[in-house]
Coordinates of C-alpha atoms and ligand atoms in Angstrom, one line a residue:
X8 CA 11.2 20.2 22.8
X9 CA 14.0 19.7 20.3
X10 CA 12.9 19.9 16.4
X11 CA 14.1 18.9 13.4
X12 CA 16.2 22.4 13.2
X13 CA 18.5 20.5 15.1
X14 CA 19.0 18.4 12.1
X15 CA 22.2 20.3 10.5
X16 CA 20.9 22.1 7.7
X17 CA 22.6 20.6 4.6
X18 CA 21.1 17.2 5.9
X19 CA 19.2 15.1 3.7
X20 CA 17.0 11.9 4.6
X21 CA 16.8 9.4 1.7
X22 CA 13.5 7.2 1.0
X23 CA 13.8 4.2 -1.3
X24 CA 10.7 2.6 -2.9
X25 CA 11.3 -0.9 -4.1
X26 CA 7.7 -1.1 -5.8
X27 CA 6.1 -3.9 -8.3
X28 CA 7.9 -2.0 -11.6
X29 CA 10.5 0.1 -10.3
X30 CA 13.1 1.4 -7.8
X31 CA 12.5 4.8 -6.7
X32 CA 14.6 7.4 -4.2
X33 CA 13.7 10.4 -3.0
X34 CA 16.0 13.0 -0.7
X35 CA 14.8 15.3 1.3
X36 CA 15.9 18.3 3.5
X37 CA 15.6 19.0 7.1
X38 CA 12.5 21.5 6.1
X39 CA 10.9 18.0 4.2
X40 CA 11.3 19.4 0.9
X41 CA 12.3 17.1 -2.1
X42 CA 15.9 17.9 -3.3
X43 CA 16.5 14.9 -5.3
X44 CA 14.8 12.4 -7.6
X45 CA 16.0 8.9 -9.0
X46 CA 14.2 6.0 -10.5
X47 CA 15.2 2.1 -12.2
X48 CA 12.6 0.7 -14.2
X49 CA 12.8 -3.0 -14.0
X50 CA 11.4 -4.4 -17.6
X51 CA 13.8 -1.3 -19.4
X52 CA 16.9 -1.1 -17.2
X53 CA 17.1 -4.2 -16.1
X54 CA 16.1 -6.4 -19.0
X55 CA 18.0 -9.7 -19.0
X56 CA 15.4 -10.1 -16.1
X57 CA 13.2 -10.6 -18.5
X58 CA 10.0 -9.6 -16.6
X59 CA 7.0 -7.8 -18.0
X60 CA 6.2 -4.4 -15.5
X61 CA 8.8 -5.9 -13.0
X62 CA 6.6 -9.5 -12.9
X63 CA 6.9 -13.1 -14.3
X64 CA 3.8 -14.0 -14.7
X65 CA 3.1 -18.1 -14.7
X66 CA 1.5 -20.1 -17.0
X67 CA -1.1 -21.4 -14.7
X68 CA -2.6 -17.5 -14.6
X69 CA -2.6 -17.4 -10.9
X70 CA 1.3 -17.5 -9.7
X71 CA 3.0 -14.4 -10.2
X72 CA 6.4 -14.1 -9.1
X73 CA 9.7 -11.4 -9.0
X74 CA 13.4 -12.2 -9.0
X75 CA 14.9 -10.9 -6.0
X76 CA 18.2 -11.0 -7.2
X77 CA 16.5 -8.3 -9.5
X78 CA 15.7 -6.0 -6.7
X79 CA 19.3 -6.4 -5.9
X80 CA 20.9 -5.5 -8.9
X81 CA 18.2 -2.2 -9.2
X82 CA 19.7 -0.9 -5.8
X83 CA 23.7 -1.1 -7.6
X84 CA 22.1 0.4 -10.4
X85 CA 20.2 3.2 -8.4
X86 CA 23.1 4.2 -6.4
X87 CA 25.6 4.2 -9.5
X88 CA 23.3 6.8 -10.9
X89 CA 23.1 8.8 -7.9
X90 CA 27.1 8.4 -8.2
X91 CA 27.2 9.8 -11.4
X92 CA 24.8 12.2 -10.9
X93 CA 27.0 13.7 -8.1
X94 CA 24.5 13.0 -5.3
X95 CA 25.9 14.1 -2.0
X96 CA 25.7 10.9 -0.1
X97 CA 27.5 12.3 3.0
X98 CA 25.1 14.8 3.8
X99 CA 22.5 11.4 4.1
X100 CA 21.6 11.2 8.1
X101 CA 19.3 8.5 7.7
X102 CA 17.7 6.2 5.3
X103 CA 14.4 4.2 5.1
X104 CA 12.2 2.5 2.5
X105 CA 9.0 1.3 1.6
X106 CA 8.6 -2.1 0.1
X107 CA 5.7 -3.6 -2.0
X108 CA 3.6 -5.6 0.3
X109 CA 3.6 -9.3 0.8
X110 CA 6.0 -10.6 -1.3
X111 CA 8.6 -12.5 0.6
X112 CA 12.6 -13.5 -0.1
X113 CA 13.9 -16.8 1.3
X114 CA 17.9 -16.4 2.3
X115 CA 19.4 -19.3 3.0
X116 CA 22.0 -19.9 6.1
X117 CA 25.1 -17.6 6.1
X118 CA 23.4 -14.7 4.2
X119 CA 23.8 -12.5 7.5
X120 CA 27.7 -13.2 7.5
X121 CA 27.7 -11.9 3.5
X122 CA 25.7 -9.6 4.0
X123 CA 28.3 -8.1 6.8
X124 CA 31.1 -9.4 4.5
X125 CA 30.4 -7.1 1.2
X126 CA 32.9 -6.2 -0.6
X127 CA 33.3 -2.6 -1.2
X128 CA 34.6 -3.1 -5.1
X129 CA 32.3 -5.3 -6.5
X130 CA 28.4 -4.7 -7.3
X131 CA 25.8 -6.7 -4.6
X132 CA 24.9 -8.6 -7.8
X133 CA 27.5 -10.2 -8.1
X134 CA 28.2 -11.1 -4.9
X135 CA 24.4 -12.3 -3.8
X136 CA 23.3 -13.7 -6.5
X137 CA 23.5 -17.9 -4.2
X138 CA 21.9 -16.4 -0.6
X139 CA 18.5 -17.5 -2.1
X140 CA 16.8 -19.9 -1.0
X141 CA 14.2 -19.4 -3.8
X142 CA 14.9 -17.6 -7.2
X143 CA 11.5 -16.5 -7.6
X144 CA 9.4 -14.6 -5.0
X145 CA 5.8 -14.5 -4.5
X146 CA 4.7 -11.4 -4.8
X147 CA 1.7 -9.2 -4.4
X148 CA -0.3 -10.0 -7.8
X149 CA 0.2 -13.4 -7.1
X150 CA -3.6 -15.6 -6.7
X151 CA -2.5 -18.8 -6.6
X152 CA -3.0 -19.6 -2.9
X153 CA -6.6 -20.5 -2.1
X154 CA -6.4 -23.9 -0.7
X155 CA -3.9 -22.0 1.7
X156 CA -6.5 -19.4 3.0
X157 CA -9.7 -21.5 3.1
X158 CA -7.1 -23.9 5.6
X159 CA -6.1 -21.0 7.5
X160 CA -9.5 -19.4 8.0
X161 CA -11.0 -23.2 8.7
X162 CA -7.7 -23.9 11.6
X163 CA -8.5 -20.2 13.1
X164 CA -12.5 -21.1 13.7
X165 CA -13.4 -18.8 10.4
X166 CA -12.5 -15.4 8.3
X167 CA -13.8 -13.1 11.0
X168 CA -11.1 -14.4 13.9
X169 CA -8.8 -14.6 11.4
X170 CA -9.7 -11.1 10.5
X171 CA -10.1 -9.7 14.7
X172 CA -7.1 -11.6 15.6
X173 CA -4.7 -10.1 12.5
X174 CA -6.4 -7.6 10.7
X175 CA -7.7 -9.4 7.5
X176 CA -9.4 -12.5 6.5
X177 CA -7.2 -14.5 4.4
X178 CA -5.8 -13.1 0.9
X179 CA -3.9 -15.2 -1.7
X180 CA -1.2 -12.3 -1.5
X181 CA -0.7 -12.6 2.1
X182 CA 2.7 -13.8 2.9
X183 CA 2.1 -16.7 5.7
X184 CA -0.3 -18.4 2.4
X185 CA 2.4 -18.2 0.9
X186 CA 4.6 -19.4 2.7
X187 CA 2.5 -22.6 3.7
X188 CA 2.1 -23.6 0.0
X189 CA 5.8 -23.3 -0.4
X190 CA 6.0 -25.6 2.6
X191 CA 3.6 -27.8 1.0
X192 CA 5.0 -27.8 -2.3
X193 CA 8.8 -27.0 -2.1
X194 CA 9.9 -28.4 1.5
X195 CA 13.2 -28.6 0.6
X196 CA 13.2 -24.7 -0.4
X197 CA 11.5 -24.1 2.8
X198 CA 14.3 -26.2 4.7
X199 CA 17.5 -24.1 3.0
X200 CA 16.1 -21.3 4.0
X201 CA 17.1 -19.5 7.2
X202 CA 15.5 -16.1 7.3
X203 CA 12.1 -15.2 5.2
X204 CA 12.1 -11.3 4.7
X205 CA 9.3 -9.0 3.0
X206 CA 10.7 -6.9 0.4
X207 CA 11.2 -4.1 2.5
X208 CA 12.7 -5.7 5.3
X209 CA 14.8 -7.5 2.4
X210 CA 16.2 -4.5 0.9
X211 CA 16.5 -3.3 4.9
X212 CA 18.8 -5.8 5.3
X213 CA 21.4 -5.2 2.6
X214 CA 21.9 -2.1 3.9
X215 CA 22.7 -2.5 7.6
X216 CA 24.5 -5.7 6.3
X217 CA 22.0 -8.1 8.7
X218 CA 18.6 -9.5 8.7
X219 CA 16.7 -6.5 9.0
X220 CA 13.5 -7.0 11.7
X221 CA 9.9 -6.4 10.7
X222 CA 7.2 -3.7 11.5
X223 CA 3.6 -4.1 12.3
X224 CA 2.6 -1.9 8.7
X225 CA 4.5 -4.7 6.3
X226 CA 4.1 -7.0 9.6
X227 CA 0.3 -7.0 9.2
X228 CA -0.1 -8.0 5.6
X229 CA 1.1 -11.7 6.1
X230 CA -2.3 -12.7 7.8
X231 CA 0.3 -14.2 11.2
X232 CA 0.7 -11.0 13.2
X233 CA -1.4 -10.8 16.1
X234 CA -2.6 -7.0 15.1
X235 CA -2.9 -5.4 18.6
X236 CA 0.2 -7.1 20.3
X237 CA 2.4 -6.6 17.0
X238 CA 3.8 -9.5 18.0
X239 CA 3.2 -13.2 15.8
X240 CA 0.1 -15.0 16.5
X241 CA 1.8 -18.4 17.3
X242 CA -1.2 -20.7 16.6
X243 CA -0.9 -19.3 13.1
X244 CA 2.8 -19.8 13.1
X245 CA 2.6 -23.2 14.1
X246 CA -0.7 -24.1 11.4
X247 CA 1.5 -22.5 8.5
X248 CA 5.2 -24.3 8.7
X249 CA 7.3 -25.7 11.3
X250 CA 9.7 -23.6 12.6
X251 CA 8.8 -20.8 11.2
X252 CA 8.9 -17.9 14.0
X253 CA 13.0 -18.2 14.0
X254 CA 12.9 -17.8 10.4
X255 CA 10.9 -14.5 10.6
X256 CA 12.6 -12.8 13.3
X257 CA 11.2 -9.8 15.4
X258 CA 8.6 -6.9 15.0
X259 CA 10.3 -3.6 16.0
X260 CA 8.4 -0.3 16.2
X261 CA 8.0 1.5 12.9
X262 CA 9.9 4.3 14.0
X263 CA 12.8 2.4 15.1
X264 CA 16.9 2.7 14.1
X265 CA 17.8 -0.9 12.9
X266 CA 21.2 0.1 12.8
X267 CA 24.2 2.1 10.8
X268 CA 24.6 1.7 6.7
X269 CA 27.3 -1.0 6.4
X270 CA 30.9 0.0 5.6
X271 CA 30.2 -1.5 2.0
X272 CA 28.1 1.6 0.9
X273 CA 30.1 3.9 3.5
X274 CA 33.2 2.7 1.3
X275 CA 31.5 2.7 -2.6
X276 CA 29.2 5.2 -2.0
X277 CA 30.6 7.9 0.5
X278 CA 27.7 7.5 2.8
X279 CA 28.8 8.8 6.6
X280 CA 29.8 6.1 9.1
X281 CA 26.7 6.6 11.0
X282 CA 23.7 7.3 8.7
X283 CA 21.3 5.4 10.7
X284 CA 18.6 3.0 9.1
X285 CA 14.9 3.4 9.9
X286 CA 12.7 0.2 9.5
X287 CA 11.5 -0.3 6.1
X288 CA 7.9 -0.7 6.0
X289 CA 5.4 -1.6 3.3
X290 CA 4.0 0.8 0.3
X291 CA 0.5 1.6 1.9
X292 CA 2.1 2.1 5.5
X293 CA 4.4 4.5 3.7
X294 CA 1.7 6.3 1.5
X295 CA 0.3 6.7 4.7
X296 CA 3.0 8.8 6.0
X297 CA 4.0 10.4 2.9
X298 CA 0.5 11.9 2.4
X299 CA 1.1 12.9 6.4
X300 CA -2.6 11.4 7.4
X301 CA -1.3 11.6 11.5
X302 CA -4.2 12.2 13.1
X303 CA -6.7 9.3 13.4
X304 CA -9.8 10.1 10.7
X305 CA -7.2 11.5 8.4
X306 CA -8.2 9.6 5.4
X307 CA -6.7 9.5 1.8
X308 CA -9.0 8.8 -1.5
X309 CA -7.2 7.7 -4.3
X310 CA -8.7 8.2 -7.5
X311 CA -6.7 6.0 -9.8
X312 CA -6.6 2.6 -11.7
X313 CA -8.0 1.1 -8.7
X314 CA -10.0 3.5 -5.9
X315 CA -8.5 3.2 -2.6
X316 CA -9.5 4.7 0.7
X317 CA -7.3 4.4 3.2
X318 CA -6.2 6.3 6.9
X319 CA -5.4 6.7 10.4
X320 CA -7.7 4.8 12.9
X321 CA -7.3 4.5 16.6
X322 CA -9.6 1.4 17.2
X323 CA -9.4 -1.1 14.4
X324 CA -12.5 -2.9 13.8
X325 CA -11.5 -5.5 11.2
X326 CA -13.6 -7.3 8.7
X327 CA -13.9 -10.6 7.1
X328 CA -15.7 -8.7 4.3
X329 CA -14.0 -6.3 3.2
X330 CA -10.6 -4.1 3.5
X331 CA -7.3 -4.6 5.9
X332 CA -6.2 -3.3 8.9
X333 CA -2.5 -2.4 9.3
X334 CA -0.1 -1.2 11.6
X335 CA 0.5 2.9 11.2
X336 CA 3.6 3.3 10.6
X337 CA 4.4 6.8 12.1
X338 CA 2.1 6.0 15.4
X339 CA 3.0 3.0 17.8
X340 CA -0.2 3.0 18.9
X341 CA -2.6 3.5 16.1
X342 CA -3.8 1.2 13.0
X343 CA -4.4 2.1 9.4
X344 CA -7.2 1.2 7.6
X345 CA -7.6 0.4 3.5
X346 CA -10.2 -0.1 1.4
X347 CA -9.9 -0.7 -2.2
X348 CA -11.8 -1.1 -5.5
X349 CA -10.7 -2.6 -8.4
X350 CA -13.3 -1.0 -10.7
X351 CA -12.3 2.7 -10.5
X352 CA -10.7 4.9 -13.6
X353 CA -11.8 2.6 -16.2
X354 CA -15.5 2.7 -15.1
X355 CA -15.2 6.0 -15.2
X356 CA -14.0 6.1 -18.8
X357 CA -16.5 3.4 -19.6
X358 CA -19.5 5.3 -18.6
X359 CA -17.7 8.4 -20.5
X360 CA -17.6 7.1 -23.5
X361 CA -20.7 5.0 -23.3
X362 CA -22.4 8.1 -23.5
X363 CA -20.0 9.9 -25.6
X364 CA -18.8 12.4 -24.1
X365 CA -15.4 13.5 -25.7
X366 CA -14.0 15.5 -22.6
X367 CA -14.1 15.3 -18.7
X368 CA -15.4 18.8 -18.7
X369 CA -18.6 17.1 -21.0
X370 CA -19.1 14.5 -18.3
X371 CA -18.5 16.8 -14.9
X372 CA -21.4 19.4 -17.0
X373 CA -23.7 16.4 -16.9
X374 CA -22.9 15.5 -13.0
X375 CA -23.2 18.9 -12.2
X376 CA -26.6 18.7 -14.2
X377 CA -28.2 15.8 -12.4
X378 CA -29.4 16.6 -8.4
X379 CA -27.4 14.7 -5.0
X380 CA -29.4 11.8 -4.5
X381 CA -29.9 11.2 -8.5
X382 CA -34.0 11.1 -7.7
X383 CA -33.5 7.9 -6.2
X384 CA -31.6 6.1 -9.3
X385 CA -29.0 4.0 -7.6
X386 CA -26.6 1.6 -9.8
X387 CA -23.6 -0.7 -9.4
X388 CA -21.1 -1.1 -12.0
X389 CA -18.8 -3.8 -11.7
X390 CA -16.9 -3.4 -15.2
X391 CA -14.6 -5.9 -13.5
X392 CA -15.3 -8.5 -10.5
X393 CA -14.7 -6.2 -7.5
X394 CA -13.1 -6.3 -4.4
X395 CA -15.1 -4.7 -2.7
X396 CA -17.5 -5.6 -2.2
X397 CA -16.7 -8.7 -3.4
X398 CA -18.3 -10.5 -6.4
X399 CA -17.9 -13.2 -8.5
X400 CA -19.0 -11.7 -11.8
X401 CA -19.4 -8.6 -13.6
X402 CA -22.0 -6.5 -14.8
X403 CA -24.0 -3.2 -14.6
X404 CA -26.7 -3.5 -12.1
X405 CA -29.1 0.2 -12.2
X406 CA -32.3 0.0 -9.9
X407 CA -35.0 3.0 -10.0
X408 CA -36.2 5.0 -7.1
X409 CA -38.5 2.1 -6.4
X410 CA -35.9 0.3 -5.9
X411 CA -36.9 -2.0 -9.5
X412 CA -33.9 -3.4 -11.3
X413 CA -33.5 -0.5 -14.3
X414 CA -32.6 -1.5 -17.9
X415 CA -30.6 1.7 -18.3
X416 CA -30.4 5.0 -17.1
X417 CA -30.4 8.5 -19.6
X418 CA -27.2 9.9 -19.5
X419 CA -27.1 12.2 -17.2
X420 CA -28.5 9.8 -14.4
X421 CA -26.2 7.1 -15.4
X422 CA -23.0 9.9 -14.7
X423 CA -23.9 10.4 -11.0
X424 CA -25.4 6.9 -10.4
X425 CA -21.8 5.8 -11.1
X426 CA -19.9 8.2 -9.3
X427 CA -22.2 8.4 -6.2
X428 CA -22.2 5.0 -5.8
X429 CA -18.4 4.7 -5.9
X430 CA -18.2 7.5 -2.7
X431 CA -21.3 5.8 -1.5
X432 CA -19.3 2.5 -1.4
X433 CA -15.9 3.9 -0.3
X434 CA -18.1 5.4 3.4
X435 CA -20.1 2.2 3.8
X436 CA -17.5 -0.1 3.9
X437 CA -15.0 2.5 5.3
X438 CA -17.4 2.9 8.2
X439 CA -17.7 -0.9 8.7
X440 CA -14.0 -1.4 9.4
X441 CA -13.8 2.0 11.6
X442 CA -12.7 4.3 9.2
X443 CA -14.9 7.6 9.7
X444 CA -13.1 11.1 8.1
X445 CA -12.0 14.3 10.1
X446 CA -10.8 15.4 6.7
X447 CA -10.0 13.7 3.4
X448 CA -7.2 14.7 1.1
X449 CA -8.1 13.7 -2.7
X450 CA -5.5 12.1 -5.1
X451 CA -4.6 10.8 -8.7
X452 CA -6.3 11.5 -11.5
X453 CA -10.3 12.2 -11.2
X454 CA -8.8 14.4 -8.2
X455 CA -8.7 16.9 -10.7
X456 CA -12.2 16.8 -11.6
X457 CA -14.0 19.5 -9.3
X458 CA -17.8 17.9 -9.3
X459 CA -16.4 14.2 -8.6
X460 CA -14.3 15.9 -5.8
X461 CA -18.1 17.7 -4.8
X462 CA -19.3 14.9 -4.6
X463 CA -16.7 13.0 -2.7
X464 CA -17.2 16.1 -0.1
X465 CA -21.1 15.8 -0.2
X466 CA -21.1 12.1 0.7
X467 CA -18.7 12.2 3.4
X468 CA -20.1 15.7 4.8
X469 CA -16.3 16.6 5.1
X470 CA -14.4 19.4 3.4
X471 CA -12.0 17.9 0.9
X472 CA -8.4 18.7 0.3
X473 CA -6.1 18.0 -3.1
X474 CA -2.5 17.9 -3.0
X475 CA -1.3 15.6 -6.6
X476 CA 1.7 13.9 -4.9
X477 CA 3.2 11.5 -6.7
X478 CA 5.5 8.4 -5.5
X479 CA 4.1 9.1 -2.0
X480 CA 5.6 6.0 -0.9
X481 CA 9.0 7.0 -1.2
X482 CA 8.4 10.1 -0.3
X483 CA 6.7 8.3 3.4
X484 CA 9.7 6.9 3.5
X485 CA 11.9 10.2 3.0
X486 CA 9.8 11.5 6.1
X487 CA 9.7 8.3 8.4
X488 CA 13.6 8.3 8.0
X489 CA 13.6 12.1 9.1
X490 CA 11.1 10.9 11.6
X491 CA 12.7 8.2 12.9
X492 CA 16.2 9.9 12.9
X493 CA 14.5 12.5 14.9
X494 CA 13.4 10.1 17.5
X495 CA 16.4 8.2 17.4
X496 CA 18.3 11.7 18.4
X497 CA 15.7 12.6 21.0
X498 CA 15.9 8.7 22.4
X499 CA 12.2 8.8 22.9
X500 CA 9.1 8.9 20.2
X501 CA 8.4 12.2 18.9
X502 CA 5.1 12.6 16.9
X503 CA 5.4 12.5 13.2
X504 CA 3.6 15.9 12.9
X505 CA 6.0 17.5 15.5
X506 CA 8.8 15.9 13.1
X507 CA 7.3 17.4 9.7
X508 CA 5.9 20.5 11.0
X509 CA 7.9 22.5 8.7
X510 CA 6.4 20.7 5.3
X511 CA 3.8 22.6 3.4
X512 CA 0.1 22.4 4.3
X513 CA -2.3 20.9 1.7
X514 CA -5.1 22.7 -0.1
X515 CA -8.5 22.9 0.6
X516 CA -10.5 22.4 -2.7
X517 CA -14.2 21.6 -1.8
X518 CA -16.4 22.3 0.7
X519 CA -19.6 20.1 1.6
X520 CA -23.3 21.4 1.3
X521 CA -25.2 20.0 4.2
X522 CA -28.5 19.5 2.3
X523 CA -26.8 17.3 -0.3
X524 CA -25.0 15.4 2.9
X525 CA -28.3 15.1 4.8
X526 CA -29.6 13.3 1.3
X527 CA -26.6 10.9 0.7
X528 CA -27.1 10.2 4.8
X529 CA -30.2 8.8 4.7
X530 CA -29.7 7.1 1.3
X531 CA -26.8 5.0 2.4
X532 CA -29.2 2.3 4.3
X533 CA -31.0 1.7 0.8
X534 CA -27.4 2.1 -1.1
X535 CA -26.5 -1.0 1.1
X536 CA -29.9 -3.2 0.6
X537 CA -29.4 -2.7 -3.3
X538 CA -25.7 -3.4 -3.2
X539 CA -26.5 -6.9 -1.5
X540 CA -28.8 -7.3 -4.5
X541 CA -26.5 -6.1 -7.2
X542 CA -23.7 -8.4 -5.9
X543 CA -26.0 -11.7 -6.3
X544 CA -27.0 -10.7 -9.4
X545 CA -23.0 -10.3 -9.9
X546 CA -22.2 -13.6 -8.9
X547 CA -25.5 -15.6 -10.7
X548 CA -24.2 -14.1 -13.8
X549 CA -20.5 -16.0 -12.8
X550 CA -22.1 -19.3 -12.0
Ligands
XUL8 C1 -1.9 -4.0 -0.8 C2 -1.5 -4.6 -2.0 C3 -0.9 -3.6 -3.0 C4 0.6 -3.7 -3.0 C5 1.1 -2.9 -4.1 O1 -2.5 -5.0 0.1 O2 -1.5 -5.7 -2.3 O3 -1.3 -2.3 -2.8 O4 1.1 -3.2 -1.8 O5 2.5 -2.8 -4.1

């Protein structure tokens, strides 16, 4: 079988990350290391913006939107750096991106023809800044969309066929809510516009100069694509706005070439003729990839503002109560799974300093001082309302081994209580939506800390691997587009770990102890009876 020798060894494969603050690039070589590095910081480089972290953010505290002639004017700026930095843009074989998820960009008739039509001496900026339909584009952080999901769930027969049919219940940030209270709202907008793109398939498309199609990863965070078909759901479709499937255009495989770079950056850049685009996907697809989770039950944890779990799954088993499933972006035929809480790093500093500890190694002494299974002492610490599970309050909610609601806990007991339960509540609700670890590889900050990353390992019964990689996302993308370039060559699907075979292998930092497993095991029945008690004691404390 060929391999990626076959690339021509001063090759590179570029990955863009258009993210919430910032536009990020990432070369690699044939072997997948990183050879180059760029960034655009939206609020400092792009000011007359005038966002805050990338965002406007609406006086009705749920709608928050982005430019999108923004994003544009990051990409001249990128690639004039690049420029001046010398970046060899001929050696580029291939290109992909990753995209935030959800938000959308609404391009009125005729952008395909300018998009084809650039030209070569002026910036995009200046010559897009009338294809939108809308100046402002949903995005992400945007809550402002309720009405939206409770109509969608009601006209799909509830949250959980919403949820089996696309992979998620309805979410305010999911595009096709969007897009219906733009219908409902803005018809005219709606009506100008001819092609609705996701941020990665938007920044896709200025690239291949066309309308660049979807993938099921991006594809599946809109709550309207049927997940195990990859193709639209049309009775969504048709309940969200009229019209609206030509407007989307096709779902392509992940892995697929959407075409050449346009002459425009072949002429201002010195990008070869043929570099070949990969599809753009969205940031978690690309994590996904750029963490190299290809086997199904490869799972990532990361440990940062927010906890996420995420991974490869075969057989999606989506819930209406908690986490999405995606399309995976480096396997046709498998899913991706996510689950995420909000309450992660700050808890963890909140129970720090509660106590008073004035270091991590202070508070990993006390963990390490209190026994697996914490003598029964189980709490729930909602610093914010959580995701997941989902609540309508806050609060700190400790229950004794008796299972007795428990003013507070000494010190010590408090610690593990709070880190247990967040691992206890990553494998729960992993395990409800099909997401069961082979191995786990452990990122962002608490990574570091050895007994939280004992733990982690302890609860799931798996070893646990650490490998800090930052902007994962583009770097997924660097890899898909050496991925899909190599599948492109070959004219048929070549796995992703055939593809990056040469990178180098993570590192194994923790080893479970099958006593303390055997404990966590047979607590996680209880962990689940109390967490149904903690959340309405969340919620009564909202009403
Ligand atoms: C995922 C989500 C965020 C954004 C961040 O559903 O909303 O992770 O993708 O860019």
């Amino acid at each position: 079988m060929a391999t990626s020798h076959e690339a021509p060894a001063d090759a590179l494969f570029l990955g863009l990350d258009s993210s919430t603050q910032s536009l990020k690039a990432m070369a690699i070589d044939p072997q997948a290391n990183v050879t180059h590095e760029y960034a655009v910081n939206f609020e400092q480089d792009l000011p007359e913006f005038e966002t805050k972290g990338g965002c406007h953010f609406h006086a009705d505290g749920l709608t928050v939107t982005s430019p999108p002639l923004m994003w544009v004017a990051a990409l001249d700026l990128l690639l004039a750096r690049m420029k001046a930095d010398g970046f060899p843009f001929a050696r580029v074989a291939a290109v992909s991106g990753s995209g935030q998820q959800h938000g959308s960009v609404y391009l009125r008739p005729g952008t395909r023809e300018r998009l084809r039509a650039l030209a070569p001496d002026q910036a995009l900026r200046d010559q897009l800044a009338d294809v939108f339909a809308v100046a402002e584009s949903p995005i992400w952080m945007d809550s402002s969309t309720t009405p939206e999901c409770r109509a969608l769930e009601d006209a799909m027969g509830g949250a959980q066929p919403l949820a089996d049919l696309t992979g998620s219940r309805a979410y305010e940030r999911f595009t096709g809510n969007q897009i219906a209270k733009l219908y409902r709202t803005q018809p005219g907008a709606y009506q100008a516009t001819e092609r609705i793109a996701l941020v990665s398939s938007f920044v896709a498309s200025l690239f291949i100069g066309n309308y660049a199609p979807l993938e099921p990863g991006d594809g599946a965070g809109m709550n309207m694509m049927a997940l195990r078909e990859k193709t639209w759901a049309v009775p969504i479709l048709d309940h969200v706005a009229p019209g609206l499937a030509a407007k989307l255009g096709p779902i392509v495989p992940s892995h697929t070439a959407i075409g050449s770079v346009t002459p425009y950056f072949v002429k201002r850049f010195g990008f070869p003729a043929g570099c070949r685009v990969i599809a753009f996907s969205g940031d978690n697809p690309c994590s996904l990839a750029g963490l190299r989770l290809q086997h199904p039950g490869d799972l990532a944890v990361s440990l940062g503002t927010s906890d996420t779990m995420f991974g490869a799954l075969s057989e999606p088993n989506p819930s209406a109560n908690e986490g999405h499933i995606f399309g995976n972006p480096i396997d046709p035929d498998g899913y991706m799974a996510m689950v995420v809480h909000k309450n992660g790093a700050m808890t963890r500093e909140q129970i720090r300093n509660t106590h008073g500890y004035q270091s991590w190694t202070a508070f990993e002494a006390a963990l390490g001082g209190t026994p697996p299974g914490n003598a029964g002492n189980i709490g729930f610490y909602f610093t914010d309302p959580e995701i997941t599970p989902p609540t309508l309050g806050a609060g700190y909610f400790r229950f004794n081994a008796g299972d007795e609601p428990a003013g507070e806990f000494a010190a010590g007991t408090d610690v593990r209580a709070m880190i247990e339960s967040q691992f206890l509540s990553l494998r729960l609700h992993g395990e409800h939506i099909g997401l069961r670890p082979g191995m786990i590889l452990a990122t962002g900050g608490a990574s570091e800390n050895s007994a939280i990353v004992r733990v982690l390992a302890d609860v799931f019964g798996i070893g646990v691997y650490t490998g800090e990689q930052k902007n994962s996302a583009s770097l997924g993308a660097a890899y898909r587009a050496l991925h899909g370039w190599q599948c492109a060559k070959q004219n048929t699907f070549v796995p992703f770990a055939e593809a990056l075979k040469q990178a180098s292998p993570f590192k194994k930092t923790a080893e479970p102890d099958p006593q303390a497993h055997a404990v966590y095991s047979r607590m996680l029945a209880r962990y689940a009876e109390l967490e149904t008690r903690a959340v309405e004691m969340a919620n009564a404390k909202n009403a």
